[in-house]
Amino acid sequence: MNDRIPQVMQQVPESVARRSILRGAMVAAPVIATLSSGAALARSSSLISSTSPSGALDALGRTQCLDKRSGDLKGTVMDLGTPPSGSVTAITQRDYRTEPKGSAAPISEAEMCARGGDFYYQSSGWQTARVPRGILVSATALSSFAGSIRFTEV
């Protein structure tokens, strides 16, 4: 039987062999046509989504608030542009107030990010924490934009 295989292969006409090659190329063509373009990949790499208050904490326990002016916000996703850039305020966990007095209403770091403005905490008297209005983002997501994000601590 092994003697017969070479004879069968020798009997395949060239036109059939060419058709096999073309047929194989046609099968692979749709795969090639569906590859992502570089522009589409670049655009998707500049998108960042908002997260929950617990998801917005960095390794030091600070809340990561991405300034809304950093990009184009649509729903819960912000496009940081090309090349991507943005500003994040890292809000240290403290007892913040809406006014510089002990009787003022306390406010959470997540609320500070959503509202934006001046907030107050006690440390050798009343100190001001200025937080731009923004969205909560995870430190992990921000790490993919290393070098493109400016950080401010409050």
Short mmCIF file of C-alpha atoms in Angstrom, two decimals:
data_model
loop_
_atom_site.label_atom_id
_atom_site.label_comp_id
_atom_site.label_asym_id
_atom_site.label_seq_id
_atom_site.Cartn_x
_atom_site.Cartn_y
_atom_site.Cartn_z
CA MET A 1 0.00 0.00 0.00
CA ASN A 2 2.90 2.36 0.73
CA ASP A 3 4.08 1.88 -2.86
CA ARG A 4 0.78 3.20 -4.14
CA ILE A 5 0.83 6.62 -2.32
CA PRO A 6 3.63 8.11 -4.43
CA GLN A 7 1.89 6.98 -7.63
CA VAL A 8 -1.38 8.66 -6.62
CA MET A 9 0.43 11.91 -5.76
CA GLN A 10 2.21 11.86 -9.10
CA GLN A 11 -1.10 11.49 -10.92
CA VAL A 12 -2.57 14.82 -9.52
CA PRO A 13 -2.58 17.28 -12.40
CA GLU A 14 -1.01 20.73 -11.84
CA SER A 15 -4.35 22.51 -12.33
CA VAL A 16 -5.86 20.57 -9.38
CA ALA A 17 -2.86 21.47 -7.20
CA ARG A 18 -3.25 25.16 -8.11
CA ARG A 19 -6.97 25.05 -7.30
CA SER A 20 -6.15 23.56 -3.89
CA ILE A 21 -3.78 26.42 -3.15
CA LEU A 22 -6.34 29.01 -4.28
CA ARG A 23 -9.09 27.33 -2.26
CA GLY A 24 -6.85 27.45 0.84
CA ALA A 25 -6.15 31.14 0.24
CA MET A 26 -9.88 31.88 -0.11
CA VAL A 27 -10.59 30.15 3.19
CA ALA A 28 -7.95 32.30 4.94
CA ALA A 29 -9.12 35.57 3.30
CA PRO A 30 -12.00 36.29 5.74
CA VAL A 31 -9.62 35.94 8.69
CA ILE A 32 -7.28 38.50 7.17
CA ALA A 33 -10.14 40.89 6.38
CA THR A 34 -11.42 40.89 9.98
CA LEU A 35 -8.17 41.96 11.64
CA SER A 36 -8.55 45.15 13.70
CA SER A 37 -7.12 48.28 12.19
CA GLY A 38 -4.40 50.14 14.06
CA ALA A 39 -6.69 53.18 14.45
CA ALA A 40 -9.44 51.11 16.07
CA LEU A 41 -6.95 49.50 18.44
CA ALA A 42 -5.46 52.88 19.39
CA ARG A 43 -8.91 54.32 20.09
CA SER A 44 -9.93 51.40 22.30
CA SER A 45 -6.69 51.73 24.26
CA SER A 46 -7.55 55.30 25.32
CA LEU A 47 -10.88 54.36 26.95
CA ILE A 48 -11.31 54.10 30.72
CA SER A 49 -14.43 53.12 32.65
CA SER A 50 -15.71 54.40 35.96
CA THR A 51 -15.79 52.05 38.94
CA SER A 52 -17.42 51.68 42.33
CA PRO A 53 -16.08 53.53 45.40
CA SER A 54 -14.39 50.37 46.68
CA GLY A 55 -12.83 49.74 43.25
CA ALA A 56 -11.40 53.27 43.13
CA LEU A 57 -8.96 52.77 46.01
CA ASP A 58 -5.24 52.62 45.26
CA ALA A 59 -2.66 50.65 47.27
CA LEU A 60 -2.48 53.49 49.82
CA GLY A 61 -6.27 53.58 50.30
CA ARG A 62 -6.73 56.84 48.38
CA THR A 63 -9.78 57.35 46.17
CA GLN A 64 -8.85 57.90 42.50
CA CYS A 65 -10.94 60.68 40.92
CA LEU A 66 -10.38 61.31 37.19
CA ASP A 67 -11.18 64.92 36.25
CA LYS A 68 -14.11 65.08 33.79
CA ARG A 69 -12.17 67.63 31.75
CA SER A 70 -9.61 64.90 30.96
CA GLY A 71 -11.58 63.62 28.00
CA ASP A 72 -14.90 62.91 26.35
CA LEU A 73 -17.26 61.24 28.85
CA LYS A 74 -20.08 59.11 27.44
CA GLY A 75 -22.06 57.38 30.16
CA THR A 76 -19.52 55.60 32.35
CA VAL A 77 -16.67 55.52 29.80
CA MET A 78 -14.20 58.32 29.13
CA ASP A 79 -12.09 58.62 26.00
CA LEU A 80 -8.76 60.15 27.04
CA GLY A 81 -7.88 61.08 23.45
CA THR A 82 -4.88 60.32 21.27
CA PRO A 83 -2.36 60.22 22.79
CA PRO A 84 -4.23 59.55 26.04
CA SER A 85 -3.81 62.04 28.90
CA GLY A 86 -5.69 63.02 32.02
CA SER A 87 -5.64 64.40 35.55
CA VAL A 88 -6.39 62.35 38.66
CA THR A 89 -6.92 63.61 42.18
CA ALA A 90 -5.93 61.02 44.78
CA ILE A 91 -8.18 61.75 47.78
CA THR A 92 -6.76 60.60 51.12
CA GLN A 93 -9.34 59.04 53.44
CA ARG A 94 -10.21 61.57 56.14
CA ASP A 95 -13.20 63.13 57.82
CA TYR A 96 -14.14 65.69 55.14
CA ARG A 97 -16.81 68.34 55.59
CA THR A 98 -18.72 70.58 53.21
CA GLU A 99 -17.84 73.67 55.30
CA PRO A 100 -14.91 74.52 57.60
CA LYS A 101 -16.72 73.80 60.86
CA GLY A 102 -17.39 70.72 62.92
CA SER A 103 -21.15 71.03 62.56
CA ALA A 104 -21.03 70.87 58.74
CA ALA A 105 -22.23 67.73 57.03
CA PRO A 106 -19.59 65.05 56.44
CA ILE A 107 -19.01 63.90 52.88
CA SER A 108 -17.44 60.74 51.45
CA GLU A 109 -14.51 60.76 49.05
CA ALA A 110 -16.75 59.30 46.31
CA GLU A 111 -19.29 62.12 46.78
CA MET A 112 -16.47 64.65 46.64
CA CYS A 113 -15.41 63.28 43.27
CA ALA A 114 -18.96 63.31 41.88
CA ARG A 115 -19.72 66.87 43.09
CA GLY A 116 -16.34 68.55 42.79
CA GLY A 117 -15.45 71.72 44.69
CA ASP A 118 -13.77 72.72 47.93
CA PHE A 119 -14.00 70.43 50.95
CA TYR A 120 -12.54 70.77 54.41
CA TYR A 121 -10.73 68.59 56.94
CA GLN A 122 -8.97 69.25 60.24
CA SER A 123 -5.19 69.05 60.43
CA SER A 124 -3.63 71.88 62.45
CA GLY A 125 -6.80 73.87 61.84
CA TRP A 126 -9.17 73.59 58.90
CA GLN A 127 -7.49 72.69 55.61
CA THR A 128 -9.00 72.87 52.12
CA ALA A 129 -9.08 69.99 49.66
CA ARG A 130 -9.94 71.16 46.14
CA VAL A 131 -11.32 68.32 44.03
CA PRO A 132 -12.39 68.75 40.39
CA ARG A 133 -15.65 67.10 39.37
CA GLY A 134 -14.88 63.66 37.99
CA ILE A 135 -15.45 59.93 37.86
CA LEU A 136 -14.06 57.20 40.07
CA VAL A 137 -11.48 55.00 38.33
CA SER A 138 -9.43 52.04 39.45
CA ALA A 139 -5.71 52.29 40.06
CA THR A 140 -5.27 49.14 37.97
CA ALA A 141 -6.95 50.78 34.97
CA LEU A 142 -4.85 53.90 35.46
CA SER A 143 -1.65 51.85 35.44
CA SER A 144 -2.21 51.09 31.75
CA PHE A 145 -1.83 54.84 31.10
CA ALA A 146 1.48 55.15 32.98
CA GLY A 147 3.19 58.41 32.10
CA SER A 148 0.02 59.87 30.55
CA ILE A 149 -1.80 60.77 33.78
CA ARG A 150 -0.98 63.68 36.10
CA PHE A 151 -1.66 63.00 39.80
CA THR A 152 -2.54 65.47 42.54
CA GLU A 153 -2.90 64.40 46.17
CA VAL A 154 -5.30 65.95 48.66
#
